[in-house]
């Protein structure tokens, strides 16, 4: 008898635990009259569902505005002088005079150095003497012919004139050779360092000194393929250098390559930078920036963007109901996103709380006054 009672108690405890954890089976509720209770509770549940369905979601709204986005390209480049040259010796010889002081400003035609020119001066004197002699011969022959003398034939006079022309040409050659012994500045600018000094012997083609006209610099830099649309001759560029922190120099694009590099997928660009004060030096590394404003585009807070299996979208409140508009994201900057969308400008966009919305759901703006029963 004790075993029977113990078994009944055990089954009762197990049945109670099952009912608490998994609910009472329908068959049992029918036996206990639970269907009447369930039927009575159904209208209350439906009423609660309708009440939940009609409850508006509180969101933060903001008007949809359009603004231009500023495209910014940042790159690194280096500069050379727009006008520059390397002076070389045109002839061999010993240096007898120099005026090569580093960073000195020279003008075109200023004397930089002189080579020993004694041989060339003597050659010029010989050429001038031969010219004078040829000139005297021609003058004498022409005088005789003008007096009616038949001693000088036409052939003799012609040969004398040819000899004079040759003598004059030799004088010209001698003058060029003498001029080549003096090296002058081919352009105006600043001299670089030179190791040429008096007594050195130069060979033809030896480098003497560099001259840079730094009143304008030519910056060379690379622009990636995605930013090729920013390139145009005359477009303004902004240049800065760590040497002059906080100072910005302006320039403009003068040329760019007609093709992309097959490895770097970028184009080489040149920009001219005005440097009237001469503070920038050739060879400096520059941080280069180019900007361009796009056409106005709708801009929304980043929190307004939601995602589903169709892609990105934003929610707008129309007559108190939520409507979703697909968007194509164009640009991002901070917490702002520029998009393409069919949503009209001025529409009230859900800036916060969009993740809780469904199509057609009722919405109310945060801080808005609710009516009775809301």
Coordinates of N, CA and C in Angstrom, one line a residue, residues 9 17 22 39 102 106 125 132 144 150 154 165 191 213 235 242 255 280 282 313:
X9 N 2.1 9.8 -5.7 CA 2.7 11.1 -5.4 C 3.8 11.4 -6.3
X17 N 5.3 19.3 -12.7 CA 6.5 20.0 -13.2 C 6.4 20.1 -14.7
X22 N 6.0 23.0 -19.7 CA 5.5 22.9 -21.1 C 4.0 23.1 -21.3
X39 N -11.2 30.3 -24.4 CA -12.1 31.1 -25.3 C -12.3 32.4 -24.7
X102 N 78.3 79.9 -54.2 CA 77.1 79.2 -54.0 C 76.0 80.1 -53.6
X106 N 72.7 85.3 -60.2 CA 73.4 85.7 -61.4 C 72.3 86.0 -62.5
X125 N 94.5 87.3 -83.7 CA 95.4 88.4 -84.2 C 95.9 87.9 -85.6
X132 N 93.0 91.8 -92.9 CA 93.4 93.1 -93.3 C 94.2 93.1 -94.6
X144 N 92.7 99.9 -109.3 CA 93.3 99.8 -110.6 C 92.2 99.6 -111.7
X150 N 94.5 97.6 -117.2 CA 94.2 96.2 -117.7 C 95.1 95.2 -117.0
X154 N 89.6 90.3 -114.5 CA 88.4 89.9 -113.7 C 88.6 88.7 -112.8
X165 N 86.8 87.1 -98.2 CA 85.7 86.4 -97.5 C 86.2 85.3 -96.6
X191 N 73.2 80.2 -58.3 CA 74.2 79.2 -58.5 C 74.2 78.1 -57.4
X213 N 66.5 78.7 -61.5 CA 65.6 79.9 -61.3 C 64.4 79.4 -60.5
X235 N 43.9 73.7 -63.3 CA 43.2 73.5 -62.0 C 44.2 73.8 -60.9
X242 N 56.7 70.5 -44.7 CA 57.0 70.5 -43.3 C 57.9 71.6 -42.9
X255 N 50.4 70.2 -66.9 CA 50.4 69.1 -67.8 C 50.2 67.8 -67.0
X280 N 61.0 78.4 -51.3 CA 60.9 77.0 -51.6 C 62.2 76.7 -52.5
X282 N 64.3 73.8 -54.9 CA 64.2 72.6 -55.8 C 64.6 71.4 -55.0
X313 N 19.0 51.7 -47.3 CA 17.8 52.5 -47.5 C 17.6 53.5 -46.3

